[in-house]
GROMACS .gro file of N, CA and C in nm:
model
  216
    1ARG      N    1  11.682   5.074  -1.395
    1ARG     CA    2  11.560   4.997  -1.389
    1ARG      C    3  11.564   4.912  -1.264
    2GLY      N    4  11.466   4.926  -1.180
    2GLY     CA    5  11.460   4.850  -1.056
    2GLY      C    6  11.404   4.711  -1.079
    3ALA      N    7  11.434   4.623  -0.988
    3ALA     CA    8  11.383   4.487  -0.997
    3ALA      C    9  11.234   4.485  -0.966
    4VAL      N   10  11.162   4.407  -1.042
    4VAL     CA   11  11.017   4.395  -1.022
    4VAL      C   12  10.986   4.248  -1.001
    5PHE      N   13  10.924   4.217  -0.888
    5PHE     CA   14  10.884   4.080  -0.860
    5PHE      C   15  10.737   4.064  -0.899
    6ILE      N   16  10.708   3.968  -0.983
    6ILE     CA   17  10.572   3.942  -1.027
    6ILE      C   18  10.541   3.796  -0.996
    7LEU      N   19  10.431   3.773  -0.927
    7LEU     CA   20  10.390   3.637  -0.898
    7LEU      C   21  10.324   3.579  -1.022
    8VAL      N   22  10.385   3.475  -1.076
    8VAL     CA   23  10.334   3.409  -1.196
    8VAL      C   24  10.258   3.285  -1.152
    9PRO      N   25  10.132   3.272  -1.194
    9PRO     CA   26  10.054   3.155  -1.154
    9PRO      C   27  10.118   3.024  -1.200
   10GLU      N   28  10.098   2.921  -1.121
   10GLU     CA   29  10.153   2.790  -1.154
   10GLU      C   30  10.099   2.743  -1.289
   11GLY      N   31  10.188   2.688  -1.371
   11GLY     CA   32  10.149   2.637  -1.501
   11GLY      C   33  10.163   2.738  -1.614
   12VAL      N   34  10.186   2.866  -1.582
   12VAL     CA   35  10.204   2.969  -1.684
   12VAL      C   36  10.351   2.974  -1.720
   13GLU      N   37  10.382   2.969  -1.850
   13GLU     CA   38  10.521   2.976  -1.894
   13GLU      C   39  10.580   3.112  -1.859
   14ASN      N   40  10.704   3.110  -1.816
   14ASN     CA   41  10.774   3.231  -1.777
   14ASN      C   42  10.915   3.224  -1.835
   15THR      N   43  10.971   3.337  -1.870
   15THR     CA   44  11.105   3.339  -1.929
   15THR      C   45  11.209   3.399  -1.835
   16VAL      N   46  11.170   3.427  -1.710
   16VAL     CA   47  11.262   3.490  -1.615
   16VAL      C   48  11.299   3.391  -1.505
   17VAL      N   49  11.430   3.382  -1.479
   17VAL     CA   50  11.482   3.297  -1.372
   17VAL      C   51  11.543   3.390  -1.268
   18PHE      N   52  11.505   3.374  -1.142
   18PHE     CA   53  11.564   3.449  -1.031
   18PHE      C   54  11.672   3.362  -0.969
   19VAL      N   55  11.793   3.415  -0.959
   19VAL     CA   56  11.908   3.339  -0.911
   19VAL      C   57  11.959   3.402  -0.781
   20ARG      N   58  11.978   3.319  -0.679
   20ARG     CA   59  12.029   3.366  -0.550
   20ARG      C   60  12.160   3.295  -0.517
   21ASN      N   61  12.224   3.345  -0.412
   21ASN     CA   62  12.348   3.284  -0.359
   21ASN      C   63  12.464   3.290  -0.457
   22LEU      N   64  12.467   3.393  -0.540
   22LEU     CA   65  12.583   3.418  -0.626
   22LEU      C   66  12.690   3.485  -0.542
   23PRO      N   67  12.817   3.469  -0.579
   23PRO     CA   68  12.921   3.547  -0.510
   23PRO      C   69  12.891   3.696  -0.525
   24LYS      N   70  12.912   3.773  -0.421
   24LYS     CA   71  12.879   3.916  -0.426
   24LYS      C   72  12.961   3.992  -0.529
   25ASP      N   73  13.072   3.934  -0.573
   25ASP     CA   74  13.156   4.000  -0.673
   25ASP      C   75  13.140   3.940  -0.813
   26VAL      N   76  13.032   3.864  -0.837
   26VAL     CA   77  13.009   3.803  -0.968
   26VAL      C   78  13.000   3.913  -1.075
   27THR      N   79  13.055   3.884  -1.193
   27THR     CA   80  13.055   3.982  -1.302
   27THR      C   81  12.956   3.942  -1.410
   28GLN      N   82  12.928   4.037  -1.497
   28GLN     CA   83  12.841   4.011  -1.611
   28GLN      C   84  12.899   3.899  -1.698
   29ALA      N   85  13.030   3.900  -1.719
   29ALA     CA   86  13.095   3.798  -1.800
   29ALA      C   87  13.078   3.659  -1.739
   30GLU      N   88  13.087   3.648  -1.607
   30GLU     CA   89  13.066   3.520  -1.541
   30GLU      C   90  12.921   3.473  -1.555
   31MET      N   91  12.828   3.567  -1.551
   31MET     CA   92  12.687   3.532  -1.571
   31MET      C   93  12.665   3.477  -1.711
   32VAL      N   94  12.729   3.539  -1.809
   32VAL     CA   95  12.719   3.491  -1.947
   32VAL      C   96  12.772   3.349  -1.956
   33ASP      N   97  12.889   3.324  -1.896
   33ASP     CA   98  12.948   3.190  -1.897
   33ASP      C   99  12.855   3.086  -1.835
   34LEU      N  100  12.787   3.124  -1.726
   34LEU     CA  101  12.699   3.031  -1.656
   34LEU      C  102  12.569   3.001  -1.731
   35PHE      N  103  12.506   3.104  -1.789
   35PHE     CA  104  12.369   3.089  -1.836
   35PHE      C  105  12.349   3.090  -1.987
   36ASP      N  106  12.449   3.129  -2.065
   36ASP     CA  107  12.432   3.130  -2.211
   36ASP      C  108  12.414   2.990  -2.269
   37ARG      N  109  12.467   2.890  -2.204
   37ARG     CA  110  12.454   2.753  -2.256
   37ARG      C  111  12.307   2.710  -2.266
   38PHE      N  112  12.220   2.769  -2.184
   38PHE     CA  113  12.078   2.735  -2.188
   38PHE      C  114  12.005   2.805  -2.300
   39ALA      N  115  12.069   2.905  -2.362
   39ALA     CA  116  12.007   2.982  -2.470
   39ALA      C  117  12.047   2.929  -2.608
   40GLU      N  118  12.130   2.827  -2.613
   40GLU     CA  119  12.173   2.772  -2.741
   40GLU      C  120  12.053   2.728  -2.823
   41GLY      N  121  12.052   2.765  -2.949
   41GLY     CA  122  11.944   2.725  -3.037
   41GLY      C  123  11.825   2.820  -3.037
   42MET      N  124  11.827   2.923  -2.953
   42MET     CA  125  11.717   3.019  -2.954
   42MET      C  126  11.727   3.105  -3.079
   43SER      N  127  11.613   3.141  -3.133
   43SER     CA  128  11.611   3.212  -3.260
   43SER      C  129  11.644   3.360  -3.247
   44HIS      N  130  11.627   3.417  -3.132
   44HIS     CA  131  11.645   3.561  -3.113
   44HIS      C  132  11.793   3.592  -3.093
   45SER      N  133  11.842   3.700  -3.153
   45SER     CA  134  11.984   3.733  -3.143
   45SER      C  135  12.023   3.776  -3.001
   46GLN      N  136  11.933   3.841  -2.929
   46GLN     CA  137  11.957   3.880  -2.789
   46GLN      C  138  11.884   3.780  -2.701
   47ALA      N  139  11.942   3.661  -2.687
   47ALA     CA  140  11.871   3.551  -2.622
   47ALA      C  141  11.859   3.567  -2.471
   48VAL      N  142  11.954   3.636  -2.408
   48VAL     CA  143  11.954   3.642  -2.262
   48VAL      C  144  11.982   3.784  -2.215
   49VAL      N  145  11.906   3.828  -2.115
   49VAL     CA  146  11.929   3.958  -2.051
   49VAL      C  147  11.960   3.931  -1.905
   50TYR      N  148  12.069   3.987  -1.855
   50TYR     CA  149  12.111   3.967  -1.717
   50TYR      C  150  12.092   4.096  -1.640
   51THR      N  151  12.031   4.087  -1.523
   51THR     CA  152  12.017   4.202  -1.434
   51THR      C  153  12.078   4.164  -1.300
   52LEU      N  154  12.198   4.212  -1.274
   52LEU     CA  155  12.263   4.187  -1.146
   52LEU      C  156  12.210   4.290  -1.046
   53LEU      N  157  12.167   4.243  -0.930
   53LEU     CA  158  12.114   4.333  -0.830
   53LEU      C  159  12.228   4.390  -0.746
   54THR      N  160  12.208   4.510  -0.695
   54THR     CA  161  12.313   4.579  -0.620
   54THR      C  162  12.263   4.611  -0.480
   55GLY      N  163  12.351   4.672  -0.400
   55GLY     CA  164  12.313   4.710  -0.264
   55GLY      C  165  12.287   4.588  -0.178
   56ARG      N  166  12.180   4.594  -0.100
   56ARG     CA  167  12.144   4.482  -0.011
   56ARG      C  168  12.113   4.354  -0.088
   57MET      N  169  12.072   4.367  -0.214
   57MET     CA  170  12.033   4.252  -0.295
   57MET      C  171  12.151   4.191  -0.371
   58LYS      N  172  12.273   4.239  -0.345
   58LYS     CA  173  12.390   4.189  -0.416
   58LYS      C  174  12.402   4.039  -0.396
   59GLY      N  175  12.446   3.968  -0.500
   59GLY     CA  176  12.455   3.824  -0.495
   59GLY      C  177  12.330   3.757  -0.550
   60GLN      N  178  12.241   3.838  -0.608
   60GLN     CA  179  12.119   3.788  -0.669
   60GLN      C  180  12.106   3.849  -0.808
   61ALA      N  181  12.034   3.780  -0.896
   61ALA     CA  182  12.022   3.829  -1.032
   61ALA      C  183  11.894   3.774  -1.096
   62PHE      N  184  11.851   3.845  -1.199
   62PHE     CA  185  11.745   3.796  -1.286
   62PHE      C  186  11.809   3.760  -1.419
   63VAL      N  187  11.774   3.644  -1.472
   63VAL     CA  188  11.819   3.601  -1.603
   63VAL      C  189  11.692   3.586  -1.686
   64GLU      N  190  11.680   3.668  -1.791
   64GLU     CA  191  11.558   3.666  -1.873
   64GLU      C  192  11.591   3.615  -2.012
   65TYR      N  193  11.522   3.510  -2.052
   65TYR     CA  194  11.539   3.449  -2.184
   65TYR      C  195  11.430   3.502  -2.277
   66CYS      N  196  11.457   3.503  -2.407
   66CYS     CA  197  11.361   3.556  -2.503
   66CYS      C  198  11.246   3.460  -2.529
   67GLU      N  199  11.262   3.334  -2.494
   67GLU     CA  200  11.155   3.236  -2.510
   67GLU      C  201  11.166   3.135  -2.397
   68PRO      N  202  11.056   3.066  -2.365
   68PRO     CA  203  11.059   2.969  -2.253
   68PRO      C  204  11.166   2.861  -2.275
   69LEU      N  205  11.224   2.818  -2.165
   69LEU     CA  206  11.325   2.712  -2.170
   69LEU      C  207  11.258   2.576  -2.164
   70GLU      N  208  11.319   2.481  -2.228
   70GLU     CA  209  11.275   2.343  -2.218
   70GLU      C  210  11.363   2.276  -2.114
   71GLY      N  211  11.306   2.196  -2.029
   71GLY     CA  212  11.390   2.128  -1.933
   71GLY      C  213  11.309   2.054  -1.829
   72ASP      N  214  11.383   1.981  -1.749
   72ASP     CA  215  11.321   1.901  -1.643
   72ASP      C  216  11.346   1.966  -1.509
   0.00000   0.00000   0.00000
């Protein structure tokens, strides 16, 4: 599955976070350690989906949550 960039209008809730400047050798397990803490308390059993990009896009990832995050 290729990465798809979608422009989301301002003010519309989105569940996808685009992450840049990751180490090029970051692993799925390290992504889980970094981002699972934000999924605590979510009702869905598969709270987070990680898509690590490869090739020229290495060091970037999409983190998709099952519901919008609360935060500042």
